[in-house]
Tab-separated table of C-alpha atoms and ligand atoms in Angstrom:
chain	number	residue	atom	x	y	z
A	153	MET	CA	118.353	90.013	91.155
A	154	ARG	CA	119.193	93.431	89.808
A	155	PRO	CA	121.302	96.332	91.083
A	156	LEU	CA	119.687	98.544	93.713
A	157	ASP	CA	118.864	102.096	92.732
A	158	PHE	CA	120.226	104.138	95.607
A	159	VAL	CA	121.858	107.537	95.835
A	160	ARG	CA	123.561	108.513	99.090
A	161	MET	CA	122.545	111.931	100.350
A	162	SER	CA	125.020	114.313	101.898
A	163	PRO	CA	125.070	114.192	105.718
A	164	ALA	CA	123.691	117.736	105.792
A	165	ALA	CA	120.817	116.829	103.481
A	166	MET	CA	120.069	113.738	105.598
A	167	ALA	CA	119.959	115.756	108.807
A	168	ALA	CA	117.788	118.453	107.250
A	169	THR	CA	115.395	115.854	105.794
A	170	ALA	CA	115.143	114.051	109.139
A	171	GLU	CA	114.383	117.307	110.966
A	172	GLU	CA	111.737	118.346	108.484
A	173	LEU	CA	110.086	114.922	108.467
A	174	ALA	CA	110.089	114.772	112.278
A	175	ARG	CA	108.491	118.226	112.372
A	176	GLN	CA	105.797	117.214	109.915
A	177	MET	CA	105.036	113.865	111.523
A	178	ARG	CA	104.895	115.366	115.013
A	179	ALA	CA	101.978	117.453	113.778
A	180	ARG	CA	99.957	114.385	112.721
A	181	ARG	CA	96.876	113.701	114.794
A	182	SER	CA	94.057	111.195	114.526
A	183	VAL	CA	91.031	113.263	113.577
A	184	ARG	CA	87.413	112.448	114.417
A	185	HIS	CA	85.813	115.654	113.110
A	186	PHE	CA	85.819	115.821	109.331
A	187	SER	CA	84.762	118.440	106.810
A	188	GLY	CA	82.576	117.128	103.990
A	189	ASP	CA	84.631	119.148	101.486
A	190	PRO	CA	85.509	117.086	98.425
A	191	VAL	CA	89.012	115.672	98.100
A	192	PRO	CA	90.490	114.931	94.661
A	193	ALA	CA	90.231	111.193	94.016
A	194	ALA	CA	93.710	111.279	92.474
A	195	LEU	CA	95.180	112.058	95.913
A	196	ILE	CA	93.488	109.021	97.458
A	197	ARG	CA	94.785	106.834	94.648
A	198	ARG	CA	98.307	108.164	95.180
A	199	ALA	CA	98.162	107.618	98.950
A	200	ILE	CA	97.038	104.018	98.385
A	201	GLU	CA	99.874	103.501	95.927
A	202	ILE	CA	102.245	104.690	98.672
A	203	GLY	CA	100.551	102.427	101.252
A	204	SER	CA	100.904	99.505	98.885
A	205	SER	CA	104.634	100.188	98.454
A	206	ALA	CA	105.139	98.803	101.978
A	207	PRO	CA	107.298	95.714	102.522
A	208	SER	CA	105.321	92.508	103.055
A	209	GLY	CA	105.969	88.892	104.022
A	210	ALA	CA	107.319	86.994	100.983
A	211	HIS	CA	106.261	90.070	98.963
A	212	ARG	CA	102.686	88.778	98.864
A	213	GLN	CA	101.250	92.314	99.299
A	214	PRO	CA	98.350	90.697	101.164
A	215	TRP	CA	95.997	93.667	101.120
A	216	THR	CA	93.141	95.374	99.288
A	217	PHE	CA	92.305	99.023	99.914
A	218	VAL	CA	88.582	99.499	99.243
A	219	VAL	CA	87.657	103.160	98.717
A	220	VAL	CA	84.052	103.891	99.633
A	221	GLU	CA	82.823	107.158	98.175
A	222	ASP	CA	79.120	106.263	97.752
A	223	LEU	CA	77.248	107.962	100.598
A	224	ASN	CA	74.615	105.233	100.782
A	225	VAL	CA	77.274	102.593	101.325
A	226	ARG	CA	79.008	104.809	103.920
A	227	ARG	CA	75.664	105.135	105.696
A	228	ARG	CA	75.233	101.368	105.778
A	229	ILE	CA	78.762	100.924	107.121
A	230	ARG	CA	78.168	103.562	109.780
A	231	ALA	CA	74.885	101.971	110.900
A	232	ALA	CA	76.494	98.527	111.164
A	233	ALA	CA	79.598	99.903	112.909
A	234	GLU	CA	77.521	101.847	115.427
A	235	GLU	CA	75.517	98.742	116.231
A	236	GLU	CA	78.746	96.895	117.090
A	237	GLU	CA	80.090	99.906	118.967
A	238	ARG	CA	76.933	100.212	121.089
A	239	ALA	CA	77.337	96.564	122.099
A	240	PHE	CA	81.006	97.299	122.850
A	241	TYR	CA	80.485	100.429	124.945
A	242	ASP	CA	77.285	99.260	126.695
A	243	GLU	CA	78.065	95.576	127.279
A	244	ARG	CA	81.240	94.016	125.958
A	245	ALA	CA	83.982	96.426	127.014
A	246	PRO	CA	85.570	95.688	130.374
A	247	GLU	CA	85.649	98.651	132.792
A	248	GLU	CA	89.429	98.882	132.480
A	249	TRP	CA	89.198	99.323	128.689
A	250	LEU	CA	86.536	102.035	129.024
A	251	GLU	CA	88.777	103.844	131.514
A	252	ALA	CA	91.669	103.706	129.027
A	253	LEU	CA	89.450	105.245	126.328
A	254	ALA	CA	87.943	107.958	128.547
A	255	PRO	CA	90.667	110.580	127.845
A	256	LEU	CA	90.011	110.176	124.103
A	257	GLY	CA	86.317	110.958	124.484
A	258	THR	CA	85.228	108.176	122.120
A	259	ASP	CA	81.747	106.691	122.125
A	260	ALA	CA	79.468	104.586	119.935
A	261	VAL	CA	78.482	107.498	117.665
A	262	LYS	CA	80.682	107.512	114.566
A	263	HIS	CA	79.923	110.736	112.665
A	264	HIS	CA	83.243	110.474	110.888
A	265	LEU	CA	82.090	107.401	108.953
A	266	THR	CA	79.650	109.552	106.967
A	267	ASP	CA	81.172	113.053	107.349
A	268	ALA	CA	84.481	112.298	105.640
A	269	PRO	CA	84.185	112.137	101.844
A	270	TYR	CA	85.930	108.752	101.679
A	271	LEU	CA	86.128	105.649	103.790
A	272	VAL	CA	89.087	103.466	103.000
A	273	VAL	CA	88.666	99.927	104.273
A	274	LEU	CA	91.855	97.926	104.356
A	275	PHE	CA	91.310	94.196	103.902
A	276	ARG	CA	93.927	91.602	104.839
A	277	HIS	CA	94.330	88.575	102.591
A	278	ARG	CA	94.289	85.479	104.785
A	279	TYR	CA	95.751	83.554	101.824
A	280	THR	CA	96.360	84.212	98.136
A	281	PRO	CA	94.004	82.449	95.717
A	282	THR	CA	95.761	80.687	92.819
A	283	PRO	CA	94.269	79.122	89.670
A	284	THR	CA	94.513	75.692	91.314
A	285	GLY	CA	93.747	76.540	94.937
A	286	ARG	CA	95.486	78.821	97.356
A	287	SER	CA	98.982	79.778	98.467
A	288	LYS	CA	99.922	80.729	101.990
A	289	ASN	CA	100.606	84.294	103.035
A	290	TYR	CA	103.256	85.100	105.621
A	291	TYR	CA	103.049	87.707	108.354
A	292	SER	CA	99.958	89.170	106.694
A	293	THR	CA	98.906	90.960	109.892
A	294	GLU	CA	102.283	92.632	110.282
A	295	SER	CA	102.362	93.420	106.548
A	296	CYS	CA	98.963	95.132	106.688
A	297	GLY	CA	100.035	97.102	109.760
A	298	ILE	CA	103.061	98.408	107.871
A	299	ALA	CA	100.957	99.247	104.785
A	300	ALA	CA	98.451	101.072	106.991
A	301	GLY	CA	101.323	103.033	108.540
A	302	PHE	CA	102.657	104.039	105.137
A	303	PHE	CA	99.123	105.053	104.078
A	304	ILE	CA	98.494	107.119	107.224
A	305	ALA	CA	101.860	108.870	106.878
A	306	ALA	CA	101.216	109.530	103.170
A	307	LEU	CA	97.799	111.076	103.860
A	308	HIS	CA	99.323	113.351	106.460
A	309	GLN	CA	102.133	114.453	104.174
A	310	ILE	CA	99.607	115.090	101.391
A	311	GLY	CA	97.631	117.354	103.722
A	312	LEU	CA	94.721	115.082	104.623
A	313	ALA	CA	93.466	113.687	107.899
A	314	THR	CA	92.480	110.178	108.917
A	315	LEU	CA	91.812	107.967	111.903
A	316	PRO	CA	92.320	104.218	112.290
A	317	HIS	CA	88.899	102.900	113.268
A	318	THR	CA	88.498	99.312	114.412
A	319	PRO	CA	84.913	98.238	114.941
A	320	SER	CA	84.949	94.805	116.485
A	321	PRO	CA	83.903	92.393	115.123
A	322	MET	CA	84.303	93.712	111.568
A	323	GLY	CA	82.641	90.902	109.626
A	324	PHE	CA	79.926	93.246	108.343
A	325	LEU	CA	82.466	95.101	106.167
A	326	ALA	CA	83.283	92.130	103.913
A	327	GLU	CA	79.562	91.507	103.613
A	328	ILE	CA	78.525	95.088	102.754
A	329	LEU	CA	81.459	95.540	100.369
A	330	GLY	CA	81.081	92.093	98.794
A	331	ARG	CA	84.674	91.051	99.353
A	332	PRO	CA	85.859	87.523	98.526
A	333	GLU	CA	86.294	84.826	101.152
A	334	HIS	CA	90.066	85.269	101.522
A	335	GLU	CA	89.742	88.961	102.485
A	336	GLN	CA	89.175	89.989	106.077
A	337	ALA	CA	88.566	93.604	107.153
A	338	TYR	CA	91.604	94.919	108.996
A	339	LEU	CA	91.094	98.669	109.494
A	340	VAL	CA	88.610	101.402	108.556
A	341	LEU	CA	90.136	104.771	107.675
A	342	PRO	CA	87.883	107.784	107.062
A	343	VAL	CA	89.799	110.277	104.895
A	344	GLY	CA	89.184	113.971	104.339
A	345	TYR	CA	90.016	117.458	105.542
A	346	PRO	CA	89.546	118.138	109.241
A	347	ALA	CA	86.426	120.191	110.051
A	348	ALA	CA	87.182	123.879	110.621
A	349	ASP	CA	86.272	123.418	114.313
A	350	ALA	CA	87.890	119.982	114.716
A	351	GLU	CA	89.176	119.201	118.190
A	352	VAL	CA	91.599	116.512	119.311
A	353	PRO	CA	92.369	115.083	122.752
A	354	ASP	CA	95.002	117.131	124.573
A	355	ILE	CA	97.545	114.333	124.841
A	356	THR	CA	101.304	114.146	124.494
A	357	ARG	CA	103.607	111.496	123.081
A	358	LYS	CA	106.151	109.526	125.068
A	359	PRO	CA	109.587	111.141	124.814
A	360	LEU	CA	112.231	109.280	122.813
A	361	ASP	CA	114.047	108.082	125.935
A	362	GLU	CA	110.922	106.284	127.071
A	363	VAL	CA	110.353	104.394	123.840
A	364	MET	CA	113.941	103.662	122.819
A	365	VAL	CA	116.609	101.407	124.296
A	366	TRP	CA	120.041	101.547	122.722
A	367	VAL	CA	122.247	98.504	123.324
B	210	LIG	N1	86.453	100.369	118.504
B	210	LIG	C1	85.902	101.312	119.449
B	210	LIG	C2	86.677	101.421	120.715
B	210	LIG	C3	88.031	101.982	120.637
B	210	LIG	C4	89.106	101.185	120.960
B	210	LIG	C5	90.372	101.690	120.985
B	210	LIG	I1	91.897	100.513	121.586
B	210	LIG	C6	90.605	103.047	120.661
B	210	LIG	O1	91.895	103.571	120.682
B	210	LIG	C7	89.534	103.851	120.345
B	210	LIG	C8	88.251	103.309	120.313
B	210	LIG	C9	85.673	102.681	118.790
B	210	LIG	O2	86.053	102.853	117.619
B	210	LIG	O3	85.115	103.551	119.421
């Protein structure tokens, strides 16, 4: 153990920081219309570093962020994802699920997978390989969810847009990206600037009183 590095802020600074952060995060939206404008790779690296600073079960950090810049690989991912999505929208999805998605205007066409300059595919480690075999990971699903949240928040703060995309099943991602057996695709995140004419669903968020119970 070692002493924690921690400096208490003044109450005024805390309140001001909370207000400013709330204001910034309120403005975050999942974006499906991306500009192809280039984004400095250093920003993506920094956002992944922030994502990977997330807490994780037994500090296993059970994740790999694969950055796909190569357009040919993004095209292959898009083709495979759209094949799964067509099966989802045309056959697999129950009516109730399609009704829930209707306000978002989603369909099987995934322009964003090739429009955005980067695809970041987050892989979850089902276990950690060791020189003699494998060691167990703990709460790897929760850990990856937290890391994804940190990453999404970081991108927004940096001035970039993203969207958590979950083709199902996602087995094709490990195959196309040549990931090892212990890695399982968890989330696909296109990253870039929003297109100049980007639109988002006109939806609101639940007010605090609806999502919070104070005992
Ligand atoms: N994976 C599909 C369907 C989809 C599911 C949910 I839950 C969403 O919030 C949005 C879409 C797709 O990407 O279109």
